[in-house]
Amino acid sequence: MKPLQSLIFLAAVGFLVGTVIYLQGGTNINISKSISFKIPTYNDVFIYDTVQYADISHLINKKNTTDSITQKVKTKNDTLAEIDSLFNTDTIIYIDPVVAAEDIYKLEFPSDNPHVLDNFFSLLASLKKTRQHIRIVHYGDSQIEGGRISSVVREKLQRRFGGGGPGFLPIHEENKYSCQMNFRYEGNWKKHTRYGVPESQVEIKHSRWGSLASISRFAPVKTDTSSKKKTVYTAKLNIFKKQFVAFPLRNQFSQIKLISGNSRKPVFVELLEADSLLNMTVIDTGKVIRITKWNVPPITDTGFTITFSGEDSPDFYGIALEHPYGISVDNVPMRGSSGLEFLRISQDQLTEMYKLLNVKLFFIEFGVNVVPCDVEDFSFYESGLSRNIQKLKEACPDAAVIVIGLSDMCVKNGEKYETHKNVEKVRDIQKKVAFKTGSAFWDMYEAMGGRNSMPSWVFAKPPLGQPDFTHFNYDGSLIIGEMFYNALNYEFEKYLKNSNLQ
């Protein structure tokens, strides 16, 4: 082919390709069910590196997660000792690693009330002397599944102030990743939730959902049209250790508490260790909240088994595995929730339950289900979030609230990933609502690097984020959990200094 012919041919091909890109750029062409390709856009072809990912090297290089969350503590004689249990917490002093103030992304407070956490800090400071048991409840969406953030905060607070165990959990957890312990089931267990399902699919019609916004049952939900035939239902819950190198205190508890209500028929309950019967009791009828409590020896490899037998199942609001003193941190992931479901739960019951559980601090962490909303005006979210936080504060007036802003969330734009256009809108609303409701705020989005930071977490070596560019993975959750704990601890140490308690 002559040079002129080659030039004309290449120009024609270029014109044809350019025309296709101009007219159809960004279109997906499906060749088969499993094969497709996307026609590139002008920006894909001719513009390079217009999207810059955040630099998070300072977060990765300065992380001390592994060193500070594993096994060592200092005793009073300054020798190093492994934590075998916290039954004798008065003999242990946990020393938090010193983190430079400039390396901490700090909490923010309402300008008219910078002391919203002081009452909680006062309880912490006196906890070993008073030997009270206080509780933090961490509510969130799928971003906190598996104990993200909660596990780090729980482990470090329990080491310093006493306590143990994973806290208050649903008895039945269908999502194994969310389960904080190794539970195995026999019988027809089902978890009912007040979140993440259409209203038409909610089987339980009353509003007494408890502090976990979920109910576990081993018998079908009965209605007026249910069969009157007498049936005895049986079920088992087996509790085994769950091995966590970073979180050994999760397996260390001395009390098991079943919390139930709405019991229509007596239920016989037995607690066993291996084949040895430790206790047997009856859950009586009635709508009131009932606590079935057992003191137990340290869990071994054989675990514990709880058996149930009755003509109906109570509504089980959860099972608490913890110590009668120290601190508990409940991880409550509400997949599919935007944090707006608390208004659907009985205020009177929430008040009673928070009092029974002695809740003193809430972490509120939602947002990943709000960002995809295809709207310009998010006033509905501002109003709803404000009303829901206010409800929690009214139900538990002695508790403080920390709103944890959402993480970065990215969508693919061409060959790059960019922060979703609504992330900063939602974050700004969360901060505004936090201050309006007298709550503290931690900006996780900025703490992790800000705009276009999630790809940096996903592409890190090893990866710190999930390939959905929304969720942290296990390693990433350790880092972000440590960052949040450092922010909380910074304010606590400042409180001690200002109160002359150091």
Coordinates of C-alpha atoms in Angstrom, one line a residue:
M1 CA 0.0 0.0 0.0
K2 CA 1.4 3.4 -1.0
P3 CA 2.0 6.0 1.7
L4 CA -0.9 8.2 0.6
Q5 CA -3.2 5.2 0.6
S6 CA -2.1 4.3 4.1
L7 CA -2.7 7.8 5.3
I8 CA -6.1 7.9 3.8
F9 CA -6.9 4.5 5.3
L10 CA -5.8 5.5 8.8
A11 CA -7.6 8.7 8.5
A12 CA -10.8 6.9 7.5
V13 CA -10.4 4.4 10.4
G14 CA -9.7 7.3 12.8
F15 CA -12.8 9.2 11.6
L16 CA -14.9 6.1 11.9
V17 CA -13.7 5.3 15.5
G18 CA -14.1 9.0 16.5
T19 CA -17.6 9.0 15.2
V20 CA -18.5 5.9 17.1
I21 CA -17.0 7.3 20.3
Y22 CA -18.8 10.6 19.8
L23 CA -22.2 9.1 19.1
Q24 CA -22.0 5.9 21.4
G25 CA -19.2 6.6 23.9
G26 CA -19.9 4.9 27.2
T27 CA -22.4 2.4 25.8
N28 CA -22.1 -1.2 26.9
I29 CA -22.3 -3.8 24.1
N30 CA -23.5 -7.2 25.3
I31 CA -22.1 -10.0 23.1
S32 CA -23.5 -12.8 25.4
K33 CA -24.7 -13.2 29.0
S34 CA -21.1 -13.4 30.2
I35 CA -19.2 -11.2 27.6
S36 CA -19.6 -7.5 27.1
F37 CA -17.5 -4.5 26.3
K38 CA -17.8 -0.8 26.7
I39 CA -17.3 1.8 23.9
P40 CA -14.8 4.2 25.4
T41 CA -15.6 7.9 25.8
Y42 CA -13.5 10.8 24.6
N43 CA -12.1 11.3 28.1
D44 CA -11.1 7.6 28.3
V45 CA -9.1 7.9 25.1
F46 CA -7.6 11.4 25.1
I47 CA -7.5 12.6 28.8
Y48 CA -5.1 10.9 31.2
D49 CA -4.9 11.0 35.0
T50 CA -7.7 13.4 35.5
V51 CA -8.7 11.5 38.6
Q52 CA -6.1 11.5 41.4
Y53 CA -6.4 9.0 44.2
A54 CA -5.8 10.3 47.7
D55 CA -2.4 9.7 49.3
I56 CA -2.8 7.5 52.4
S57 CA 0.8 6.6 52.9
H58 CA 0.9 8.5 56.1
L59 CA -2.0 6.4 57.5
I60 CA -0.4 3.1 56.5
N61 CA 3.2 4.0 57.5
K62 CA 2.1 5.3 61.0
K63 CA -0.3 2.5 61.8
N64 CA 0.5 0.6 64.9
T65 CA -2.6 -1.6 64.9
T66 CA -0.8 -4.9 65.2
D67 CA 1.4 -3.8 68.0
S68 CA -1.2 -2.1 70.0
I69 CA -4.1 -4.5 69.7
T70 CA -2.4 -7.8 70.3
Q71 CA -1.5 -9.4 73.6
K72 CA 0.6 -7.4 75.9
V73 CA -0.2 -5.3 79.0
K74 CA 1.8 -3.9 81.9
T75 CA 1.1 -5.0 85.4
K76 CA 1.7 -2.9 88.5
N77 CA 5.3 -4.2 88.9
D78 CA 6.0 -3.2 85.2
T79 CA 6.5 -6.8 84.0
L80 CA 4.8 -7.9 80.8
A81 CA 2.0 -10.4 81.1
E82 CA -0.3 -12.1 78.7
I83 CA -4.0 -11.5 79.3
D84 CA -5.6 -14.8 80.3
S85 CA -8.7 -13.2 81.8
L86 CA -10.0 -10.0 83.3
F87 CA -11.5 -11.6 86.3
N88 CA -8.9 -9.7 88.4
T89 CA -8.9 -6.4 86.5
D90 CA -7.6 -4.5 89.6
T91 CA -4.2 -6.1 89.1
I92 CA -3.8 -4.9 85.6
I93 CA -3.0 -1.5 84.2
Y94 CA -3.3 -1.2 80.5
I95 CA -1.1 1.5 79.0
D96 CA -2.3 2.9 75.6
P97 CA 0.6 3.5 73.1
V98 CA 1.4 7.2 72.9
V99 CA 0.1 8.7 69.6
A100 CA 1.2 12.1 68.7
A101 CA -1.7 14.6 68.7
E102 CA -0.9 15.7 65.1
D103 CA -1.4 12.1 64.0
I104 CA -4.9 11.9 65.4
Y105 CA -8.0 13.0 63.3
K106 CA -9.9 14.4 66.2
L107 CA -13.6 14.5 67.2
E108 CA -15.6 17.6 66.7
F109 CA -18.1 19.1 69.1
P110 CA -21.0 21.6 69.0
S111 CA -19.6 25.1 69.5
D112 CA -22.1 25.7 72.3
N113 CA -21.3 22.5 74.1
P114 CA -17.8 21.1 73.8
H115 CA -18.3 18.9 76.9
V116 CA -20.9 16.5 75.6
L117 CA -18.7 13.5 76.5
D118 CA -17.7 14.6 80.0
N119 CA -20.3 12.5 81.8
F120 CA -19.2 9.4 80.0
F121 CA -15.6 10.2 80.6
S122 CA -16.4 10.7 84.3
L123 CA -17.8 7.2 84.5
L124 CA -14.8 5.8 82.7
A125 CA -12.4 7.5 85.1
S126 CA -14.1 5.9 88.1
L127 CA -15.0 2.5 86.6
K128 CA -12.4 0.4 88.3
K129 CA -13.2 1.9 91.7
T130 CA -17.0 1.6 91.4
R131 CA -16.8 -1.7 89.6
Q132 CA -19.9 -0.7 87.6
H133 CA -20.9 -2.2 84.3
I134 CA -21.6 0.3 81.5
R135 CA -22.3 -0.2 77.9
I136 CA -21.6 1.4 74.5
V137 CA -24.0 0.6 71.6
H138 CA -22.6 0.9 68.1
Y139 CA -25.4 1.2 65.6
G140 CA -24.6 1.2 61.9
D141 CA -25.2 -0.2 58.4
S142 CA -23.3 -2.9 56.6
Q143 CA -20.1 -0.9 57.1
I144 CA -19.9 -2.1 60.7
E145 CA -20.6 -5.8 60.0
G146 CA -18.1 -8.1 61.5
G147 CA -17.4 -5.7 64.3
R148 CA -15.6 -3.0 62.2
I149 CA -14.5 -0.3 64.6
S150 CA -16.5 -1.8 67.5
S151 CA -14.1 -4.7 68.0
V152 CA -11.0 -2.4 68.3
V153 CA -12.8 0.0 70.7
R154 CA -14.1 -2.9 72.8
E155 CA -10.8 -4.7 73.1
K156 CA -8.9 -1.6 74.1
L157 CA -11.5 -0.2 76.5
Q158 CA -11.9 -3.6 78.2
R159 CA -8.2 -4.0 78.6
R160 CA -8.0 -0.6 80.3
F161 CA -11.2 -0.5 82.3
G162 CA -12.2 -4.1 82.7
G163 CA -14.8 -6.3 81.2
G164 CA -14.9 -9.0 78.5
G165 CA -17.1 -10.7 76.0
P166 CA -18.7 -9.5 72.8
G167 CA -21.7 -7.8 74.5
F168 CA -25.3 -8.1 73.5
L169 CA -26.0 -10.1 70.3
P170 CA -28.9 -11.5 68.3
I171 CA -29.4 -15.1 69.2
H172 CA -29.8 -16.0 65.5
E173 CA -27.6 -14.4 62.9
E174 CA -28.1 -15.5 59.3
N175 CA -25.2 -13.4 58.1
K176 CA -22.2 -15.4 59.5
Y177 CA -19.8 -12.4 58.8
S178 CA -21.8 -10.3 61.3
C179 CA -21.7 -13.0 64.1
Q180 CA -19.4 -11.9 66.9
M181 CA -19.2 -15.4 68.3
N182 CA -19.3 -18.9 66.9
F183 CA -23.0 -19.8 67.2
R184 CA -24.4 -23.1 65.9
Y185 CA -28.1 -23.8 65.8
E186 CA -30.6 -26.6 65.9
G187 CA -34.3 -26.1 65.3
N188 CA -36.3 -23.6 63.2
W189 CA -34.5 -20.4 64.3
K190 CA -35.4 -17.3 62.4
K191 CA -34.2 -13.7 62.8
H192 CA -36.9 -11.0 62.2
T193 CA -35.7 -7.4 61.7
R194 CA -37.3 -4.0 61.7
Y195 CA -34.8 -2.8 59.0
G196 CA -33.7 -3.8 55.6
V197 CA -37.0 -5.4 54.5
P198 CA -40.2 -4.0 52.9
E199 CA -43.0 -3.2 55.3
S200 CA -45.1 -5.9 53.7
Q201 CA -42.6 -8.6 54.6
V202 CA -42.4 -7.7 58.3
E203 CA -44.0 -10.6 60.0
I204 CA -44.0 -9.2 63.6
K205 CA -46.6 -6.4 63.7
H206 CA -46.0 -5.0 67.2
S207 CA -43.3 -2.4 67.9
R208 CA -41.4 -4.1 70.8
W209 CA -38.2 -4.8 68.8
G210 CA -35.6 -4.2 71.6
S211 CA -32.3 -2.4 71.4
L212 CA -31.0 -4.6 68.5
A213 CA -34.1 -3.8 66.4
S214 CA -34.4 -7.5 65.8
I215 CA -36.1 -10.6 67.3
S216 CA -35.0 -14.2 67.2
R217 CA -37.6 -17.0 67.5
F218 CA -37.5 -20.8 67.2
A219 CA -41.3 -21.1 66.4
P220 CA -43.4 -19.5 63.8
V221 CA -45.0 -16.1 64.5
K222 CA -48.6 -17.0 65.5
T223 CA -51.6 -15.0 64.3
D224 CA -55.3 -15.2 65.0
T225 CA -55.7 -17.6 62.0
S226 CA -52.8 -19.9 63.1
S227 CA -53.6 -23.5 63.7
K228 CA -54.8 -24.3 67.3
K229 CA -53.1 -27.7 67.1
K230 CA -50.8 -28.2 70.1
T231 CA -47.2 -28.5 68.9
V232 CA -44.1 -28.6 71.1
Y233 CA -41.1 -26.8 69.5
T234 CA -37.5 -27.5 70.5
A235 CA -34.3 -25.7 69.6
K236 CA -30.7 -25.4 70.6
L237 CA -28.1 -22.7 70.7
N238 CA -24.5 -23.9 70.8
I239 CA -21.9 -21.3 71.8
F240 CA -18.3 -21.9 70.9
K241 CA -15.1 -19.8 71.0
K242 CA -14.3 -17.7 68.0
Q243 CA -10.6 -17.3 67.5
F244 CA -9.4 -13.7 67.1
V245 CA -5.7 -13.0 67.4
A246 CA -6.4 -9.3 67.8
F247 CA -9.4 -9.7 70.1
P248 CA -8.8 -12.4 72.7
L249 CA -11.2 -10.7 75.3
R250 CA -14.1 -11.4 73.1
N251 CA -14.0 -15.0 74.3
Q252 CA -13.7 -14.0 78.0
F253 CA -17.1 -13.7 79.7
S254 CA -18.4 -14.8 83.1
Q255 CA -22.2 -14.3 82.5
I256 CA -24.8 -15.3 80.0
K257 CA -28.0 -13.4 79.9
L258 CA -31.0 -14.2 77.7
I259 CA -33.3 -11.2 77.3
S260 CA -36.8 -12.0 76.0
G261 CA -40.4 -10.8 76.1
N262 CA -43.9 -11.4 74.6
S263 CA -43.9 -15.0 75.9
R264 CA -47.3 -16.6 75.2
K265 CA -46.4 -20.0 76.6
P266 CA -44.0 -21.2 79.2
V267 CA -40.6 -22.2 77.8
F268 CA -38.3 -24.7 79.5
V269 CA -34.6 -23.8 79.2
E270 CA -31.5 -25.7 80.1
L271 CA -27.8 -24.6 80.1
L272 CA -25.2 -27.3 79.6
E273 CA -21.4 -27.4 79.4
A274 CA -20.5 -30.5 77.3
D275 CA -23.0 -33.1 78.7
S276 CA -23.1 -31.5 82.2
L277 CA -26.3 -29.7 83.2
L278 CA -25.4 -26.4 84.7
N279 CA -28.9 -25.0 85.2
M280 CA -32.5 -25.3 84.2
T281 CA -35.3 -22.7 84.4
V282 CA -38.6 -21.6 82.9
I283 CA -39.4 -18.4 81.0
D284 CA -42.9 -17.5 82.2
T285 CA -45.6 -16.0 80.1
G286 CA -46.1 -12.3 79.7
K287 CA -45.2 -9.3 77.5
V288 CA -42.7 -7.8 80.0
I289 CA -39.0 -8.0 79.4
R290 CA -37.4 -11.0 81.2
I291 CA -33.8 -11.6 81.9
T292 CA -32.6 -15.2 82.3
K293 CA -29.1 -14.9 83.8
W294 CA -26.4 -17.5 84.5
N295 CA -22.9 -17.1 86.0
V296 CA -20.6 -19.4 84.0
P297 CA -17.0 -20.7 84.2
P298 CA -14.6 -19.6 81.5
I299 CA -15.6 -21.0 78.1
T300 CA -13.6 -24.0 76.9
D301 CA -13.4 -25.8 73.6
T302 CA -16.6 -27.7 74.4
G303 CA -18.5 -24.5 74.7
F304 CA -22.0 -24.1 76.1
T305 CA -25.4 -25.4 74.9
I306 CA -28.7 -23.8 75.6
T307 CA -31.8 -25.9 74.9
F308 CA -35.4 -24.6 74.5
S309 CA -38.7 -26.4 74.6
G310 CA -42.2 -25.0 74.5
E311 CA -45.5 -24.6 72.6
D312 CA -44.4 -21.2 71.3
S313 CA -41.2 -19.1 71.3
P314 CA -40.8 -15.9 73.2
D315 CA -39.4 -12.9 71.3
F316 CA -35.7 -13.1 72.1
Y317 CA -34.2 -9.7 71.9
G318 CA -30.7 -11.1 72.2
I319 CA -28.1 -12.8 74.3
A320 CA -25.5 -11.0 76.4
L321 CA -22.0 -12.6 76.9
E322 CA -20.1 -10.4 79.2
H323 CA -18.8 -9.6 82.7
P324 CA -21.0 -8.1 85.5
Y325 CA -18.5 -5.2 85.7
G326 CA -16.3 -3.2 83.3
I327 CA -17.4 -2.1 79.9
S328 CA -19.3 -3.8 77.0
V329 CA -19.5 -2.6 73.4
D330 CA -22.5 -3.9 71.4
N331 CA -22.0 -4.1 67.6
V332 CA -25.4 -3.7 65.9
P333 CA -25.1 -3.8 62.1
M334 CA -28.4 -3.0 60.4
R335 CA -27.9 -4.1 56.8
G336 CA -29.8 -1.9 54.4
S337 CA -30.7 0.7 57.0
S338 CA -30.2 4.4 56.8
G339 CA -30.5 4.8 60.6
L340 CA -34.2 6.0 60.3
E341 CA -35.9 2.9 61.8
F342 CA -35.7 3.8 65.5
L343 CA -38.9 5.7 65.2
R344 CA -40.7 2.4 64.5
I345 CA -39.6 0.9 67.9
S346 CA -41.6 1.3 71.1
Q347 CA -40.2 4.3 73.0
D348 CA -41.3 2.8 76.3
Q349 CA -39.6 -0.5 75.6
L350 CA -36.3 1.2 74.4
T351 CA -36.3 3.3 77.6
E352 CA -36.7 0.2 79.7
M353 CA -34.1 -1.8 77.8
Y354 CA -31.4 0.9 77.7
K355 CA -31.9 1.3 81.5
L356 CA -31.6 -2.5 82.1
L357 CA -28.4 -2.6 79.9
N358 CA -27.0 0.6 81.4
V359 CA -26.2 2.2 78.1
K360 CA -24.0 5.3 78.5
L361 CA -22.8 6.0 74.9
F362 CA -24.0 5.6 71.4
F363 CA -22.0 5.4 68.2
I364 CA -24.3 6.2 65.2
E365 CA -22.7 5.2 61.9
F366 CA -24.9 5.2 58.8
G367 CA -24.9 6.6 55.3
V368 CA -23.8 4.1 52.7
N369 CA -27.5 3.4 51.9
V370 CA -28.3 7.1 51.6
V371 CA -25.6 8.1 49.1
P372 CA -27.1 6.2 46.1
C373 CA -30.4 8.0 46.4
D374 CA -31.0 9.8 43.1
V375 CA -32.2 13.1 44.6
E376 CA -30.9 16.6 44.8
D377 CA -32.6 17.5 48.1
F378 CA -31.6 15.5 51.1
S379 CA -33.7 17.4 53.6
F380 CA -35.7 14.2 54.2
Y381 CA -32.5 12.6 55.5
E382 CA -31.6 15.6 57.7
S383 CA -35.0 15.6 59.3
G384 CA -35.2 11.8 59.7
L385 CA -31.7 11.4 61.1
S386 CA -32.3 14.3 63.6
R387 CA -35.6 12.8 64.8
N388 CA -34.1 9.3 65.2
I389 CA -31.1 10.6 67.2
Q390 CA -33.4 12.7 69.3
K391 CA -35.5 9.6 70.0
L392 CA -32.4 7.7 71.2
K393 CA -31.4 10.6 73.5
E394 CA -34.9 10.8 74.9
A395 CA -35.1 7.0 75.5
C396 CA -31.6 7.1 77.2
P397 CA -31.1 10.7 78.5
D398 CA -27.9 9.8 80.5
A399 CA -26.1 8.6 77.3
A400 CA -23.9 10.7 75.0
V401 CA -23.9 10.3 71.3
I402 CA -21.0 10.3 68.8
V403 CA -22.1 10.4 65.1
I404 CA -19.5 8.7 62.9
G405 CA -19.6 10.1 59.4
L406 CA -19.8 7.8 56.5
S407 CA -16.7 6.5 54.7
D408 CA -15.7 7.4 51.1
M409 CA -17.7 5.5 48.5
C410 CA -16.6 5.4 44.9
V411 CA -18.2 4.6 41.6
K412 CA -16.4 3.7 38.3
N413 CA -16.1 6.5 35.8
G414 CA -14.4 5.2 32.7
E415 CA -11.3 3.3 33.9
K416 CA -11.1 5.2 37.2
Y417 CA -13.0 5.3 40.5
E418 CA -14.3 8.5 41.8
T419 CA -16.1 9.6 45.0
H420 CA -19.9 9.4 44.6
K421 CA -21.3 12.9 44.0
N422 CA -23.5 12.5 47.1
V423 CA -20.9 11.5 49.7
E424 CA -20.0 15.0 50.8
K425 CA -23.6 16.1 50.9
V426 CA -24.5 13.2 53.2
R427 CA -21.4 13.8 55.3
D428 CA -22.3 17.5 55.7
I429 CA -25.8 16.6 56.8
Q430 CA -24.5 14.1 59.4
K431 CA -22.2 16.7 60.9
K432 CA -25.0 19.3 61.0
V433 CA -27.4 16.9 62.7
A434 CA -24.8 15.8 65.2
F435 CA -24.2 19.4 66.4
K436 CA -28.0 20.2 66.3
T437 CA -28.7 17.2 68.6
G438 CA -25.9 18.0 71.0
S439 CA -23.7 15.1 69.7
A440 CA -20.0 14.8 68.9
F441 CA -18.9 14.1 65.3
W442 CA -16.0 12.1 63.8
D443 CA -15.4 12.7 60.1
M444 CA -14.4 9.2 58.9
Y445 CA -14.4 10.4 55.3
E446 CA -11.7 13.0 55.9
A447 CA -9.9 10.8 58.4
M448 CA -9.4 8.1 55.8
G449 CA -8.1 10.6 53.2
G450 CA -11.1 12.4 51.8
R451 CA -12.1 12.6 48.2
N452 CA -11.1 9.5 46.1
S453 CA -9.5 7.8 49.1
M454 CA -11.3 4.5 49.0
P455 CA -9.4 3.4 45.9
S456 CA -6.2 4.0 47.7
W457 CA -7.4 1.6 50.5
V458 CA -8.6 -1.0 47.9
F459 CA -5.3 -0.9 45.9
A460 CA -3.0 -0.8 48.9
K461 CA -0.6 -3.7 49.4
P462 CA -2.1 -5.6 51.2
P463 CA -5.6 -4.4 50.3
L464 CA -7.5 -2.4 53.0
G465 CA -10.8 -2.1 51.3
Q466 CA -13.4 -4.3 49.6
P467 CA -13.6 -4.4 45.8
D468 CA -17.0 -2.8 46.0
F469 CA -15.1 0.5 46.8
T470 CA -17.5 1.1 49.7
H471 CA -16.5 -1.2 52.6
F472 CA -13.3 -1.7 54.5
N473 CA -11.9 -5.2 54.7
Y474 CA -10.6 -6.8 57.9
D475 CA -7.2 -5.2 57.8
G476 CA -8.7 -1.8 56.8
S477 CA -11.2 -2.1 59.7
L478 CA -8.3 -2.5 62.2
I479 CA -6.7 0.8 60.9
I480 CA -9.9 2.8 60.9
G481 CA -10.9 1.4 64.2
E482 CA -7.6 2.3 65.7
M483 CA -7.9 5.8 64.3
F484 CA -11.4 6.3 65.9
Y485 CA -10.2 4.9 69.2
N486 CA -7.2 7.3 69.2
A487 CA -9.6 10.2 68.6
L488 CA -11.8 9.0 71.5
N489 CA -8.9 8.4 73.8
Y490 CA -7.4 11.8 73.0
E491 CA -10.5 13.5 74.3
F492 CA -10.5 11.2 77.4
E493 CA -6.9 12.0 78.3
K494 CA -7.6 15.7 77.8
Y495 CA -10.6 15.4 80.2
L496 CA -8.4 13.7 82.8
K497 CA -5.8 16.5 82.5
N498 CA -8.4 19.2 82.7
S499 CA -10.0 17.5 85.7
N500 CA -6.7 16.9 87.5
L501 CA -7.3 13.1 87.4
Q502 CA -4.1 12.0 85.7

